[in-house]
Short mmCIF file of N, CA and C in Angstrom, two decimals:
data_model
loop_
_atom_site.label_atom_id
_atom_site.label_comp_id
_atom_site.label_asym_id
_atom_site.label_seq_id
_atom_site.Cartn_x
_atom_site.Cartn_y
_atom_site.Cartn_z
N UNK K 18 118.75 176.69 96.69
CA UNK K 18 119.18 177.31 97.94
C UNK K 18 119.25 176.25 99.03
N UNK K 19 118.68 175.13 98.94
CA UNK K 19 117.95 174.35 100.41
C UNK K 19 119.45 173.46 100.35
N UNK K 20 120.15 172.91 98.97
CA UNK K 20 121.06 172.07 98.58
C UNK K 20 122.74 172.52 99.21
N UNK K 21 122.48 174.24 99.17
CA UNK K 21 123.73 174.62 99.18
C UNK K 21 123.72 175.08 101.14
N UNK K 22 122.72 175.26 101.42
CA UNK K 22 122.27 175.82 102.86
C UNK K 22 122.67 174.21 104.15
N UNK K 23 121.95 173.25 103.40
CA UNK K 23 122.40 171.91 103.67
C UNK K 23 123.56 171.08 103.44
N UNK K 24 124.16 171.49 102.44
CA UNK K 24 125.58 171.28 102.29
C UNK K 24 125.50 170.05 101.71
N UNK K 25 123.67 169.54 100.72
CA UNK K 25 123.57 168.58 99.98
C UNK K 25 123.22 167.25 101.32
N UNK K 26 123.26 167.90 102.76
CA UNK K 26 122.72 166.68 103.03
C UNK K 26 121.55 166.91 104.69
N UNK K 27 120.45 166.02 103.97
CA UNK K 27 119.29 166.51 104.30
C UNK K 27 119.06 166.47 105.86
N UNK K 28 119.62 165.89 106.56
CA UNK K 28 119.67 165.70 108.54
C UNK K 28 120.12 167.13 108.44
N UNK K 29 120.67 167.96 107.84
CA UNK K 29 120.75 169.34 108.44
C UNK K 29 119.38 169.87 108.55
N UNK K 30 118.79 169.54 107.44
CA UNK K 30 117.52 170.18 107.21
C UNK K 30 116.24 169.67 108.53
N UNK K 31 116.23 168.56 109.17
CA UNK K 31 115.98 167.96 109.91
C UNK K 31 116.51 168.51 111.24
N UNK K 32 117.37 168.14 111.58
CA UNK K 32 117.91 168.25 112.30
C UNK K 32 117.59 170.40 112.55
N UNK K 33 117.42 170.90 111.71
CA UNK K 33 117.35 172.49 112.01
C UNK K 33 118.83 172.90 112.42
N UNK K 34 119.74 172.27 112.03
CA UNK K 34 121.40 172.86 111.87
C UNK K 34 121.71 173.89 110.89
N UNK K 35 121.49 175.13 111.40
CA UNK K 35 121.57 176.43 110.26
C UNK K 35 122.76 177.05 111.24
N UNK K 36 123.64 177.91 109.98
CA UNK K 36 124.51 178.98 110.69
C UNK K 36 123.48 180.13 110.57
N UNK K 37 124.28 180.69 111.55
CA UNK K 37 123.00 182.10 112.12
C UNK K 37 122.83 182.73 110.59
N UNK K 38 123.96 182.93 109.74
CA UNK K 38 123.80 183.38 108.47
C UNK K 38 122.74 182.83 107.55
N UNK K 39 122.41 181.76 107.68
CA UNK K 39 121.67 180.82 106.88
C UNK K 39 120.29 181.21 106.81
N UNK K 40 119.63 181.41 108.52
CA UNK K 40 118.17 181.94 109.14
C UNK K 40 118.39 183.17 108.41
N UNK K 41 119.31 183.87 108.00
CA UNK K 41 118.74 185.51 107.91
C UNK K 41 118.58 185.19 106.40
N UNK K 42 119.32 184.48 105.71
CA UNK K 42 119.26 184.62 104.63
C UNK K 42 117.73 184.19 103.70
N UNK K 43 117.28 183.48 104.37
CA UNK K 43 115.97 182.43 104.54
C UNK K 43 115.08 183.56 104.57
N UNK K 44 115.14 184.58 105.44
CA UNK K 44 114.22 185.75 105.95
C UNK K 44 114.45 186.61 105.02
N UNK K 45 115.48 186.54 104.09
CA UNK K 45 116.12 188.03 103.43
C UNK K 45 115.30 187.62 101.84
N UNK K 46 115.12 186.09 101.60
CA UNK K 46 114.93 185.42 100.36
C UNK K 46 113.21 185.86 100.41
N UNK K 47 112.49 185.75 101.36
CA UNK K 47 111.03 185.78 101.68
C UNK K 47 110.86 187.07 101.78
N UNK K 48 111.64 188.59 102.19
CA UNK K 48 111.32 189.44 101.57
C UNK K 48 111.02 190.20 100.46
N UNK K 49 112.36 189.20 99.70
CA UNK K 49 112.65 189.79 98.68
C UNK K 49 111.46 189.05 97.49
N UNK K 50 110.82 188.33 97.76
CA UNK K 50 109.47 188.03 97.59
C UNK K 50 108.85 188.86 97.30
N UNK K 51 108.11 189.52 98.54
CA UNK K 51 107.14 189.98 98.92
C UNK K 51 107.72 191.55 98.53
N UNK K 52 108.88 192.16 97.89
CA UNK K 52 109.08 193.49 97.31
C UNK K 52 109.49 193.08 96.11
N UNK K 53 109.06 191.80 95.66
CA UNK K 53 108.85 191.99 94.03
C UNK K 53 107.40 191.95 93.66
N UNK K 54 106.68 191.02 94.53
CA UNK K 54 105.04 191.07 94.33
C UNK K 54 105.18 192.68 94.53
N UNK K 55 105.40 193.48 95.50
CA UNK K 55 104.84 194.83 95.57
C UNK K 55 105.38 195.73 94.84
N UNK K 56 106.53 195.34 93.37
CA UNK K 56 106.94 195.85 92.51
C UNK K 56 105.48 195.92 91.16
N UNK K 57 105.25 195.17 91.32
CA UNK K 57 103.92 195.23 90.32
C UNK K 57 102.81 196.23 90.99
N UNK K 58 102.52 196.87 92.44
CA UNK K 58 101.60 196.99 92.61
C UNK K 58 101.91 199.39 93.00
N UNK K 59 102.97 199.37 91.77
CA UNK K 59 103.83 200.45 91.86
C UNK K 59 102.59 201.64 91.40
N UNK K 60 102.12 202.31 92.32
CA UNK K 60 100.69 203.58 90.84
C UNK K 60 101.19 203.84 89.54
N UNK K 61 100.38 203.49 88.62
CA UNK K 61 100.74 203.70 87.32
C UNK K 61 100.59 205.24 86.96
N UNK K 62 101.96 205.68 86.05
CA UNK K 62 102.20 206.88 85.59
C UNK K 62 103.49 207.11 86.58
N UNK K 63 103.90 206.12 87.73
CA UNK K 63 105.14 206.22 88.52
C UNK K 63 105.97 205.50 87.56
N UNK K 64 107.37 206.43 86.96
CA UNK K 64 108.28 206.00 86.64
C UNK K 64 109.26 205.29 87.65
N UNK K 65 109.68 204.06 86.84
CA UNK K 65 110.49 202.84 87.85
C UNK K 65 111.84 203.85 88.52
N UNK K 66 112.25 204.90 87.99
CA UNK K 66 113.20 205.64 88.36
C UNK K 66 112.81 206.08 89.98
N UNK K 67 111.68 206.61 89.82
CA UNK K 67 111.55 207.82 90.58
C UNK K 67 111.10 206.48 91.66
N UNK K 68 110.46 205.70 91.61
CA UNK K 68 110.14 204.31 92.71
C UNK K 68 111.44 204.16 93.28
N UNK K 69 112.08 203.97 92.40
CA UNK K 69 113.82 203.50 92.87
C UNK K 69 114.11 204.30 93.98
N UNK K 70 114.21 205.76 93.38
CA UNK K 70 114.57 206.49 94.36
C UNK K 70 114.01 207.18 95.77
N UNK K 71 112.34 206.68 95.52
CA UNK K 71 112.17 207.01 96.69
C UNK K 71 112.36 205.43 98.03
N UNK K 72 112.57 204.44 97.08
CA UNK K 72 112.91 203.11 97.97
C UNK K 72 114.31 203.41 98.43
N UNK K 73 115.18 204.38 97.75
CA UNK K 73 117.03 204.24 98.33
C UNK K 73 116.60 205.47 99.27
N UNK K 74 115.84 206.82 99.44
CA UNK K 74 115.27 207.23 100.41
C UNK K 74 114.73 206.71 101.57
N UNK K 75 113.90 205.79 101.11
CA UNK K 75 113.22 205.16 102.11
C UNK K 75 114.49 204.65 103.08
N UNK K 76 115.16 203.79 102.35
CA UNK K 76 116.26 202.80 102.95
C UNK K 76 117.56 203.60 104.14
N UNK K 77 118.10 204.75 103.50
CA UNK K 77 118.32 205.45 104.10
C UNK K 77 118.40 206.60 105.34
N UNK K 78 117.03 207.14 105.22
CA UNK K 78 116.02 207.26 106.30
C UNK K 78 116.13 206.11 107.70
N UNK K 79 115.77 205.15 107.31
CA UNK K 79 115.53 203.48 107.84
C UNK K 79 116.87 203.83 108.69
N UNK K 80 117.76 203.62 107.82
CA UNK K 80 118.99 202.95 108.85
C UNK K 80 119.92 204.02 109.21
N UNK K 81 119.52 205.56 109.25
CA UNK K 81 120.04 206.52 109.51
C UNK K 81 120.27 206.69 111.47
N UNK K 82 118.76 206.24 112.03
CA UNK K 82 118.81 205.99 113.40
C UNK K 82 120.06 204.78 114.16
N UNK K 83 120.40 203.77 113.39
CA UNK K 83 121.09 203.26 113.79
C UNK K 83 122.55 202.94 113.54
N UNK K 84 123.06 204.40 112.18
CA UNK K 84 124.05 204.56 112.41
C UNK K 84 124.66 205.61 113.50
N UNK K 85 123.44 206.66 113.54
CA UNK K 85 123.99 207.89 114.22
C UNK K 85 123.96 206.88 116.06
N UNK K 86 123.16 206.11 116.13
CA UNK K 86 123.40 205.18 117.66
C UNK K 86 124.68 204.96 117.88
N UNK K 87 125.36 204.12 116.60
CA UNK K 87 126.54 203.42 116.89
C UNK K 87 127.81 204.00 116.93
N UNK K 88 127.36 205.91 116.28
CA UNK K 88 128.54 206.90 116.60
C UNK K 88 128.39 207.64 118.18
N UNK K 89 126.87 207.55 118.49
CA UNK K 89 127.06 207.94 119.80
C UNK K 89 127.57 206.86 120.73
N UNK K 90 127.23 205.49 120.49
CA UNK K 90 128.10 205.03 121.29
C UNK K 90 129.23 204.49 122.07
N UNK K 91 129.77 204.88 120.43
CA UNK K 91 131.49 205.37 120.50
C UNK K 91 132.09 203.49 119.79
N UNK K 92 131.36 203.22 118.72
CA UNK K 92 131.16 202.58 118.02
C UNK K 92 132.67 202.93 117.00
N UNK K 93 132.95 201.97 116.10
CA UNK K 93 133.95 202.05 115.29
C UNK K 93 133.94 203.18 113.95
N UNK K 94 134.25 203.87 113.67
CA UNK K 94 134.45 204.83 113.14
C UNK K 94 134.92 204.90 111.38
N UNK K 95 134.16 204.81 110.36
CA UNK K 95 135.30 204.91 109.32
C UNK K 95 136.45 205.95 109.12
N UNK K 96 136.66 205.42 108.20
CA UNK K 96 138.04 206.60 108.06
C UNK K 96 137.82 206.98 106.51
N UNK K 97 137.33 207.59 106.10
CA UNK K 97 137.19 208.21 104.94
C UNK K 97 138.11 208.38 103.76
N UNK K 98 138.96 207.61 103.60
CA UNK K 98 140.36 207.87 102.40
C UNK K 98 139.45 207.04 101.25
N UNK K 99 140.06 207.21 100.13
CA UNK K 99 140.55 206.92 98.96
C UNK K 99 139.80 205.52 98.67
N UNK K 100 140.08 204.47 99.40
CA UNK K 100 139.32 203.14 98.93
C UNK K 100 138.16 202.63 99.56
N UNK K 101 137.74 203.83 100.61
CA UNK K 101 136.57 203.58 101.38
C UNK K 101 135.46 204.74 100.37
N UNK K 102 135.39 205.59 99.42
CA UNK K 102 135.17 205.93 98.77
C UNK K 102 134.36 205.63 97.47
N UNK K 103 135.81 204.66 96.78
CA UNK K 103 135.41 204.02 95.70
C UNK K 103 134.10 202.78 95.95
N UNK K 104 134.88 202.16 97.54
CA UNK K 104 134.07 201.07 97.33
C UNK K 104 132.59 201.37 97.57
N UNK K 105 132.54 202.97 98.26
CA UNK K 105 130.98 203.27 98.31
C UNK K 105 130.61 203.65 97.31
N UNK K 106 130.95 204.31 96.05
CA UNK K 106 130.36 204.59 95.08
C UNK K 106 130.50 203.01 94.11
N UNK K 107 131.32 202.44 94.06
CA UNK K 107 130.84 200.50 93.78
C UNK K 107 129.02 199.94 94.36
N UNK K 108 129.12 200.22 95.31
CA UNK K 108 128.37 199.53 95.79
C UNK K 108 126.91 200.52 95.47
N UNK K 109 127.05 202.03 95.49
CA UNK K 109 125.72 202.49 95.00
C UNK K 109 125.19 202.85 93.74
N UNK K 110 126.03 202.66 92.84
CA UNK K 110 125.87 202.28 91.35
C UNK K 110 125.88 200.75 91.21
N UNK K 111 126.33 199.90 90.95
CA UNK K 111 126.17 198.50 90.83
C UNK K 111 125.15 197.73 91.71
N UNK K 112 125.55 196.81 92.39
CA UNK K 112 124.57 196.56 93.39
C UNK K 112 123.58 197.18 93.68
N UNK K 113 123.25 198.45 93.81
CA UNK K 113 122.20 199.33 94.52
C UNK K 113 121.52 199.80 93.32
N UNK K 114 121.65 200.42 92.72
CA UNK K 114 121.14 201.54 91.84
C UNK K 114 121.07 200.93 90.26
N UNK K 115 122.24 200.21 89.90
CA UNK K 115 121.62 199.23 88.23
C UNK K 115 121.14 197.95 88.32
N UNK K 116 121.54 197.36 89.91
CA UNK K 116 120.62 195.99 90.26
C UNK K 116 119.43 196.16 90.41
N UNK K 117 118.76 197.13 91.24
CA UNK K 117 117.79 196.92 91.14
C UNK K 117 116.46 197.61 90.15
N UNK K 118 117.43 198.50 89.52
CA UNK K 118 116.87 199.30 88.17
C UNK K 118 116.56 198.22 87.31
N UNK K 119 117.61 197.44 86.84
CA UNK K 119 117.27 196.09 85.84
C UNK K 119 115.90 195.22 86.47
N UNK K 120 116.09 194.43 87.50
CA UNK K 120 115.21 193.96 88.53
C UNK K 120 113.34 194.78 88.02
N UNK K 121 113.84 195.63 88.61
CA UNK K 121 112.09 196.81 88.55
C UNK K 121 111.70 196.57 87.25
N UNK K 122 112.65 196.95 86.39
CA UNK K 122 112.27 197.26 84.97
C UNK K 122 111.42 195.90 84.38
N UNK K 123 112.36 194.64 84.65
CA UNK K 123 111.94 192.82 84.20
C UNK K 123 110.84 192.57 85.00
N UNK K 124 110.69 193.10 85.87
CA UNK K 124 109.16 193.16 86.58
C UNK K 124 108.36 193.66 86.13
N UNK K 125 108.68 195.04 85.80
CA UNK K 125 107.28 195.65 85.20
C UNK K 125 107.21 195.71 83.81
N UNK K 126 108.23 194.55 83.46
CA UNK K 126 107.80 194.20 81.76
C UNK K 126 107.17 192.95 81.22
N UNK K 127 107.64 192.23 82.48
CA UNK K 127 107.09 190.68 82.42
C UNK K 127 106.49 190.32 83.67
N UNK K 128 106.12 190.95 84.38
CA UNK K 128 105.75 190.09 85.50
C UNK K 128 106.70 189.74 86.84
N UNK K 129 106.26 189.33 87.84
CA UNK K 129 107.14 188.56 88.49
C UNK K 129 107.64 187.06 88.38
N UNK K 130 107.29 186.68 87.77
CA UNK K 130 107.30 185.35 87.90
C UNK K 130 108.59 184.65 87.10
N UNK K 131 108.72 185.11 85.77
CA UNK K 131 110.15 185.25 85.03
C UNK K 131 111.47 185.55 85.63
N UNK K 132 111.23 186.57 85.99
CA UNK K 132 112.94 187.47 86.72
C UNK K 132 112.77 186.22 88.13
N UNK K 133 111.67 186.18 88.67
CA UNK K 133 112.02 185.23 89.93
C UNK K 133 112.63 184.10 89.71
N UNK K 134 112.82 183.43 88.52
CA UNK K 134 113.79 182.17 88.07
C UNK K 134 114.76 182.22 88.03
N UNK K 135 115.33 183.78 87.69
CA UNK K 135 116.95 184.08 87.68
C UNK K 135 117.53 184.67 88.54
N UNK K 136 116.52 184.81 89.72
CA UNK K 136 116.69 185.69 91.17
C UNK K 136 118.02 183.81 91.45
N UNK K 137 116.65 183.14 91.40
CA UNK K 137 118.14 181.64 91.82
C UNK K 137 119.35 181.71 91.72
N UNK K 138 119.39 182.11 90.60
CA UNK K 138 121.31 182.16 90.24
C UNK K 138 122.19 182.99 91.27
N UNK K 139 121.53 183.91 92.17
CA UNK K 139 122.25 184.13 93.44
C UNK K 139 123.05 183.76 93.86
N UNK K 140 122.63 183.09 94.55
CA UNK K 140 123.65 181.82 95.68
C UNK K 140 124.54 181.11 94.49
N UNK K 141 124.12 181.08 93.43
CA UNK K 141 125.34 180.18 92.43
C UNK K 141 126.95 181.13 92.19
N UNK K 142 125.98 182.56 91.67
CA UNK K 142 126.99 183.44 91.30
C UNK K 142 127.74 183.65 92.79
N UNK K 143 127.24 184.08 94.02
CA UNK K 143 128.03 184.16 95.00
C UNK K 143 128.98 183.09 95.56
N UNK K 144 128.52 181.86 94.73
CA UNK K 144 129.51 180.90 95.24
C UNK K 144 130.54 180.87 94.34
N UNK K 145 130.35 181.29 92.89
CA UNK K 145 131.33 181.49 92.15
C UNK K 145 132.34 182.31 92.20
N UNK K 146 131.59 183.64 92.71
CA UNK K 146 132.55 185.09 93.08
C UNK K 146 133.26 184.49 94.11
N UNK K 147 132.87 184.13 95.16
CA UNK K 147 133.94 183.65 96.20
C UNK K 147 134.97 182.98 95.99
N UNK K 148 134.59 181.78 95.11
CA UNK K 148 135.88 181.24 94.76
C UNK K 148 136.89 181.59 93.73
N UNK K 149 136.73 182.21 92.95
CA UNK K 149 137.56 183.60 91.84
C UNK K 149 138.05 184.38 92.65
N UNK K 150 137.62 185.38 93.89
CA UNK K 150 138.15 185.95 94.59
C UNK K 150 138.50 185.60 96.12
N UNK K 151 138.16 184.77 96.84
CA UNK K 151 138.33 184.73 98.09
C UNK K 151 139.19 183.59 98.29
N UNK K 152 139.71 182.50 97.29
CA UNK K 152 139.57 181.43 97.14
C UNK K 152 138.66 180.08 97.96
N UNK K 153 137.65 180.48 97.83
CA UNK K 153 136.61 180.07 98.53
C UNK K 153 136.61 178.59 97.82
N UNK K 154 136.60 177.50 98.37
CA UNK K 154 136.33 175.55 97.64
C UNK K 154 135.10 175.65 97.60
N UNK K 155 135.35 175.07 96.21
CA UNK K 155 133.60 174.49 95.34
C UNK K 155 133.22 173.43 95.71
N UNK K 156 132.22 173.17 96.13
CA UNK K 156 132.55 171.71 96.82
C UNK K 156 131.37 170.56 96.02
N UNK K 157 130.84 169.94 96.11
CA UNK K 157 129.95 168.88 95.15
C UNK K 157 128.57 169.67 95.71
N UNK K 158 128.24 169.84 97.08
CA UNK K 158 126.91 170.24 96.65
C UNK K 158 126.55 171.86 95.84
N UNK K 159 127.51 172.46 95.84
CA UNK K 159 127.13 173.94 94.77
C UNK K 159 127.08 173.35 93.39
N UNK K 160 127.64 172.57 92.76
CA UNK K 160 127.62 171.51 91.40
C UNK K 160 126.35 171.52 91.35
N UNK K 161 125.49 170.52 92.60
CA UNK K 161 124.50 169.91 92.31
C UNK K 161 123.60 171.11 92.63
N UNK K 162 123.44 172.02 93.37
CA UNK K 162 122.66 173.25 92.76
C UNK K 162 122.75 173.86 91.56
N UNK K 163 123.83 174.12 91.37
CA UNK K 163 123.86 175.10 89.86
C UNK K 163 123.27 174.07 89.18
N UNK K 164 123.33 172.48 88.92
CA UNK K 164 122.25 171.83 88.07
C UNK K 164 121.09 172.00 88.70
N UNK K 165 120.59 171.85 89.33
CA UNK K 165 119.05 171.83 89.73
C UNK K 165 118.70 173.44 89.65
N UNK K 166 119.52 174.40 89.97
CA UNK K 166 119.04 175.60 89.40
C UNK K 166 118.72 176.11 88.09
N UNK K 167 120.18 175.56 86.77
CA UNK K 167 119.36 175.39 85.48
C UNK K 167 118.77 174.64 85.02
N UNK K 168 118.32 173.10 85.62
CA UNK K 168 117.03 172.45 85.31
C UNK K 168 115.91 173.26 85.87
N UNK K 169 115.68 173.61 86.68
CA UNK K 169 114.26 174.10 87.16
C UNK K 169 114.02 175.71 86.39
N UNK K 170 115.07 176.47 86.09
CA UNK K 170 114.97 177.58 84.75
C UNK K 170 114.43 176.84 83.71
N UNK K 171 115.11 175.89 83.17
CA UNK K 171 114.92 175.34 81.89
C UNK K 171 113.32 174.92 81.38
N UNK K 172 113.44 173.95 82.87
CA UNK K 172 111.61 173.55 82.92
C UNK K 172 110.60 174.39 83.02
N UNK K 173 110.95 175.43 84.11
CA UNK K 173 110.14 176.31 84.01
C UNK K 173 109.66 177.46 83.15
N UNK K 174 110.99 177.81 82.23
CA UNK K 174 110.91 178.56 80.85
C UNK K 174 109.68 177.89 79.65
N UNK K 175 110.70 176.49 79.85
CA UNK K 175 109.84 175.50 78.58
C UNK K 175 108.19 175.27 78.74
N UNK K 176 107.44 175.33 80.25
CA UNK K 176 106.44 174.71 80.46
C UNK K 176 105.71 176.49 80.00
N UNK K 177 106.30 177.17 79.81
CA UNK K 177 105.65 178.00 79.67
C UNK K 177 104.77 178.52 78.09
N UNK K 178 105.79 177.75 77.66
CA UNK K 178 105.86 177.71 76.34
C UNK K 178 104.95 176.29 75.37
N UNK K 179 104.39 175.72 76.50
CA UNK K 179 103.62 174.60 75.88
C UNK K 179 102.15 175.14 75.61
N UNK K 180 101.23 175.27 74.62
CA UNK K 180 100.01 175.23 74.65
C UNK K 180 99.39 174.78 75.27
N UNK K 181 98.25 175.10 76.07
CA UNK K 181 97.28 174.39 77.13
C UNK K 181 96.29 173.78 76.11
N UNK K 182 95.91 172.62 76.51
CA UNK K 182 94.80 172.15 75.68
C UNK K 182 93.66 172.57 75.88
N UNK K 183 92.54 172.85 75.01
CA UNK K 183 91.47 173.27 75.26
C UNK K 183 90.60 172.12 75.65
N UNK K 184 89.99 171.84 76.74
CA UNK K 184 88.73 170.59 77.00
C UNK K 184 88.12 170.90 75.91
N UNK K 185 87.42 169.27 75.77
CA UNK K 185 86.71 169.33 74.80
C UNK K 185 85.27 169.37 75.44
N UNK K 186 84.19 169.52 74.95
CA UNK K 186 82.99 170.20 75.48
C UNK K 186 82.24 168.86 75.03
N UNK K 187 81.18 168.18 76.27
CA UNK K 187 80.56 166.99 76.59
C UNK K 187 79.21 167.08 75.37
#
């Protein structure tokens, strides 16, 4: 993330040269932390379903006050046809509802610590989608993330997989 946020070069990082997008995303990465640690800490005999759904409740609830604000204050309006539709039922099956079903589930089968290696591939895949669809330019430092993203999977898979030695006793 730090490679592609920096654009591969480190006086940004220094320097504290972020697009406003960059800070939220930074804030959005550190939540999403701290609601996978609290994916493990779900009462047992709670099916990951019914968690799900009271988190897309929760979420809803949440940001219900500040849509009904932005209709009172004469805020932009959708228009309800045909492709404003689809793309809401896109977005609450996919993204919403089997992302984070898969997510819950690799958590509460392995831990956090596994699925958090492939949480990385984020920012790779979004830089990929962009450029397939937006024609968004790949530029050398997303290269050099997507390597340092599957080296640090790789290493971190493999180290897992090494036997610890037992000390030997004096």
């Amino acid at each position: 993330v730090a490679v592609v946020v920096t654009k591969g070069d480190l006086a940004h990082l220094t320097a504290l040269h972020f697009a406003p997008g960059d800070l939220i995303m930074l804030v959005a990465v550190f939540l999403w932390a701290i609601y996978t640690w609290e994916l493990r800490q779900r009462p047992l005999g709670l099916a990951p379903m019914t968690s799900l759904a009271a988190q897309m409740i929760w979420g809803v609830l949440s940001i219900l006050p500040f849509m009904l604000a932005e209709r009172w204050i004469g805020g932009e309006t959708t228009h309800w046809g045909g492709p404003v539709w689809l793309a809401l039922a896109y977005v609450a099956v996919l993204p919403s509802l089997l992302a984070y079903w898969c997510w819950g589930s690799a958590v509460g089968k392995v831990g956090a610590q596994i699925p958090s290696y492939f949480g990385n591939l984020a920012p790779l895949f979004a830089a990929l989608l962009s450029w397939l669809f937006l024609g968004e330019t790949i530029h050398w430092y997303h290269l050099w993330a997507a390597l340092l993203i599957f080296a640090g999977i790789h290493v971190a898979l493999n180290a897992r997989q090494q036997p610890v030695p037992l000390e030997q006793e004096l």
